[in-house]
Short mmCIF file of C-alpha atoms in Angstrom, two decimals:
data_model
loop_
_atom_site.label_atom_id
_atom_site.label_comp_id
_atom_site.label_asym_id
_atom_site.label_seq_id
_atom_site.Cartn_x
_atom_site.Cartn_y
_atom_site.Cartn_z
CA MET A 1 -13.29 1.85 -14.86
CA PRO A 2 -10.53 2.01 -12.01
CA LEU A 3 -10.75 -0.30 -9.07
CA PRO A 4 -11.65 1.31 -5.92
CA PRO A 5 -8.89 1.75 -3.13
CA PHE A 6 -7.66 -1.28 -1.34
CA SER A 7 -10.23 -2.20 1.21
CA GLU A 8 -7.80 -3.05 4.12
CA ALA A 9 -5.35 -0.72 5.75
CA THR A 10 -2.81 -3.50 5.32
CA ALA A 11 -2.97 -5.22 1.93
CA ARG A 12 -1.34 -8.41 0.69
CA VAL A 13 0.72 -7.55 -2.27
CA VAL A 14 2.62 -9.70 -4.94
CA PHE A 15 5.90 -8.23 -6.71
CA ASP A 16 6.80 -9.73 -9.93
CA ALA A 17 10.48 -10.21 -11.25
CA SER A 18 10.15 -7.19 -13.47
CA SER A 19 9.29 -4.89 -10.65
CA LEU A 20 11.97 -6.29 -8.56
CA VAL A 21 14.63 -5.80 -11.30
CA GLY A 22 13.78 -2.13 -11.29
CA ALA A 23 14.42 -2.08 -7.61
CA LEU A 24 17.59 -3.77 -8.19
CA LEU A 25 18.95 -1.38 -10.97
CA LYS A 26 18.44 1.86 -9.08
CA GLN A 27 18.51 2.77 -5.43
CA GLY A 28 15.65 5.13 -4.72
CA SER A 29 13.85 4.32 -7.88
CA VAL A 30 9.97 4.06 -8.03
CA PRO A 31 10.10 0.26 -7.87
CA GLU A 32 12.41 0.33 -4.91
CA ARG A 33 10.09 2.79 -3.23
CA ALA A 34 7.17 0.63 -4.02
CA LEU A 35 8.82 -2.28 -2.39
CA GLU A 36 9.82 -0.41 0.65
CA LEU A 37 6.20 0.90 1.13
CA ALA A 38 4.97 -2.58 0.86
CA ARG A 39 7.51 -3.74 3.33
CA LEU A 40 6.45 -1.07 5.87
CA ARG A 41 2.73 -1.06 5.37
CA ASP A 42 1.59 -4.08 3.63
CA ILE A 43 2.11 -7.81 3.38
CA ILE A 44 4.34 -9.02 0.78
CA CYS A 45 3.31 -12.42 -0.72
CA LEU A 46 5.82 -14.83 -2.02
CA SER A 47 5.79 -18.50 -3.37
CA LYS A 48 8.63 -20.89 -3.99
CA PRO A 49 8.17 -20.46 -7.93
CA VAL A 50 8.21 -16.73 -7.58
CA GLU A 51 11.40 -16.58 -5.37
CA GLU A 52 12.91 -19.12 -7.81
CA GLU A 53 12.30 -16.82 -10.83
CA VAL A 54 13.60 -13.72 -9.10
CA ARG A 55 16.69 -15.52 -8.06
CA SER A 56 17.12 -16.79 -11.61
CA VAL A 57 16.60 -13.37 -13.16
CA PHE A 58 18.95 -11.68 -10.47
CA ALA A 59 21.71 -14.36 -11.21
CA ARG A 60 21.72 -13.31 -14.94
CA PRO A 61 25.23 -12.31 -16.27
CA ARG A 62 23.79 -8.68 -17.15
CA PHE A 63 22.93 -8.23 -13.35
CA ARG A 64 26.31 -9.38 -11.96
CA HIS A 65 27.42 -5.90 -10.98
CA TYR A 66 24.29 -5.80 -8.78
CA ALA A 67 25.06 -8.82 -6.97
CA ALA A 68 25.16 -7.06 -3.49
CA ARG A 69 21.95 -5.38 -4.07
CA ALA A 70 20.43 -8.48 -5.30
CA GLU A 71 21.19 -10.35 -2.15
CA LEU A 72 19.89 -7.39 -0.05
CA ILE A 73 16.52 -7.41 -1.91
CA LEU A 74 16.30 -11.38 -1.47
CA ALA A 75 17.20 -10.95 2.15
CA VAL A 76 14.46 -8.15 2.65
CA LEU A 77 11.96 -10.55 0.74
CA ALA A 78 13.14 -13.43 3.05
CA ALA A 79 12.47 -11.45 6.13
CA ALA A 80 9.25 -9.57 5.20
CA ALA A 81 7.37 -11.81 2.94
CA GLN A 82 4.57 -14.29 4.02
CA VAL A 83 5.02 -17.55 1.82
CA PHE A 84 2.26 -19.25 0.25
CA ASP A 85 1.91 -22.51 -1.61
CA PRO A 86 -0.67 -21.78 -4.33
CA GLY A 87 -1.71 -25.45 -5.09
CA ILE A 88 -3.78 -24.19 -8.00
CA ALA A 89 -3.28 -23.71 -11.79
CA VAL A 90 -4.22 -20.57 -13.62
CA THR A 91 -3.78 -20.15 -17.42
CA ASP A 92 -5.27 -16.69 -18.05
CA CYS A 93 -1.98 -14.77 -18.86
CA ARG A 94 -0.82 -14.64 -22.28
CA ASP A 95 2.70 -15.13 -21.11
CA VAL A 96 2.39 -18.58 -19.49
CA LYS A 97 5.55 -17.97 -17.32
CA ASP A 98 3.53 -15.18 -15.67
CA ASN A 99 0.76 -17.22 -14.54
CA LYS A 100 2.65 -17.93 -11.37
CA TYR A 101 1.98 -14.55 -10.23
CA LEU A 102 -1.83 -14.84 -10.75
CA GLU A 103 -1.68 -18.11 -8.82
CA LEU A 104 0.08 -16.53 -5.89
CA ALA A 105 -2.37 -13.61 -5.81
CA LEU A 106 -5.35 -16.05 -5.70
CA ALA A 107 -3.68 -18.31 -2.96
CA ALA A 108 -2.82 -15.18 -0.83
CA ASP A 109 -6.02 -13.27 -1.58
CA ALA A 110 -3.88 -10.52 -2.48
CA ALA A 111 -5.20 -7.02 -3.17
CA ALA A 112 -2.64 -6.29 -5.86
CA ILE A 113 0.19 -7.45 -8.03
CA VAL A 114 3.03 -4.86 -8.64
CA SER A 115 4.50 -5.32 -12.07
CA SER A 116 6.18 -3.60 -14.99
CA ASP A 117 5.22 -6.43 -17.43
CA GLN A 118 2.70 -5.66 -20.03
CA ASP A 119 1.51 -9.28 -19.99
CA LEU A 120 0.28 -8.69 -16.43
CA LEU A 121 -0.65 -5.21 -16.55
CA VAL A 122 -3.20 -5.81 -19.32
CA LEU A 123 -5.08 -7.98 -16.83
CA ASN A 124 -5.75 -5.19 -14.24
CA GLY A 125 -8.73 -6.03 -12.35
CA TRP A 126 -8.57 -9.70 -13.00
CA ARG A 127 -10.59 -11.64 -10.60
CA GLY A 128 -10.78 -8.45 -8.38
CA VAL A 129 -7.04 -8.20 -8.20
CA ALA A 130 -5.47 -4.85 -8.97
CA ILE A 131 -2.42 -5.24 -11.31
CA LEU A 132 -0.49 -2.01 -11.12
CA SER A 133 2.87 -0.64 -12.06
CA PRO A 134 5.09 0.24 -9.27
CA ALA A 135 4.23 4.05 -9.84
CA ASP A 136 0.40 3.35 -9.76
CA TYR A 137 1.06 1.25 -6.68
CA LEU A 138 2.74 3.81 -4.81
CA ARG A 139 0.22 6.57 -6.02
CA ARG A 140 -2.77 4.37 -4.80
CA ARG A 141 -1.18 3.40 -1.53
CA GLU A 142 0.18 6.88 -0.54
CA ILE A 143 -3.50 8.47 -1.22
CA GLN A 144 -5.17 5.81 0.86
CA ILE A 145 -2.79 5.60 3.78
CA GLY A 146 -1.66 9.24 3.93
CA ALA A 147 1.68 10.51 4.50
CA GLU A 148 1.37 10.27 8.31
CA ALA A 149 -0.38 7.00 8.84
CA PRO A 150 1.31 4.47 11.13
CA CYS A 151 3.08 1.41 9.70
CA LYS A 152 1.63 -2.00 10.08
CA SER A 153 3.88 -2.60 13.20
CA GLY A 154 2.62 0.70 14.83
CA SER A 155 5.77 2.60 14.23
CA SER A 156 8.36 3.48 11.52
CA ALA A 157 10.77 0.70 10.96
CA PRO A 158 14.48 1.86 11.26
CA ALA A 159 16.25 2.87 7.83
CA SER A 160 18.71 0.00 8.58
CA ALA A 161 15.76 -2.36 7.84
CA SER A 162 15.08 -1.09 4.54
CA VAL A 163 15.94 -2.26 1.04
CA GLY A 164 18.80 0.26 0.89
CA GLY A 165 20.20 -0.73 4.25
CA ALA A 166 20.75 -4.02 6.44
CA VAL A 167 17.96 -6.52 6.80
CA ALA A 168 16.18 -6.97 10.16
CA GLY A 169 12.95 -8.66 11.40
CA GLU A 170 11.13 -11.81 11.06
CA ARG A 171 8.85 -13.23 8.40
CA PRO A 172 5.15 -12.46 9.36
CA GLN A 173 2.94 -15.47 9.99
CA GLY A 174 -0.64 -15.61 9.31
CA PRO A 175 -3.50 -17.79 7.72
CA GLY A 176 -2.45 -19.41 4.55
CA ALA A 177 1.35 -18.76 5.29
CA SER A 178 3.76 -21.55 5.27
CA GLN A 179 7.41 -22.04 6.33
CA PRO A 180 10.19 -19.98 4.68
CA VAL A 181 11.41 -21.14 1.26
#
């Protein structure tokens, strides 16, 4: 049975490294559009272990041609994400390296994890957390918020603040958020 729509107009969302690699590889891709929608409408959640994995993946030799985009995506995450210290251990994922995303989702009280990793996607609905592909996240959020709904800031952010442009803005603060990584 599918999960109901996110209950909040602005939801907390975790992106895993696989979905961010999709955003890295192709400008305008579904993963990049999902990241941009989350940046504009939701709260992107990050932890030090998640950021370290993303940096490690982006630094792999096969992605060296994307170094400028990698830095841009990392800068967008640094500017837009709330950072959480999970402080809990989860062992529910068959790939133990992916438990960090479940831990972050619990600590942040996230509505969703956006992933292209089957080890996470098979857990959709885990402890009430939607675990969605970038395409499914886009579909669910676009249906819920509608094409004309205002951004979380109350207005559309300029294109220069997007994943495809220069980075602007500050890291949101809130309950459970910590200092930048």
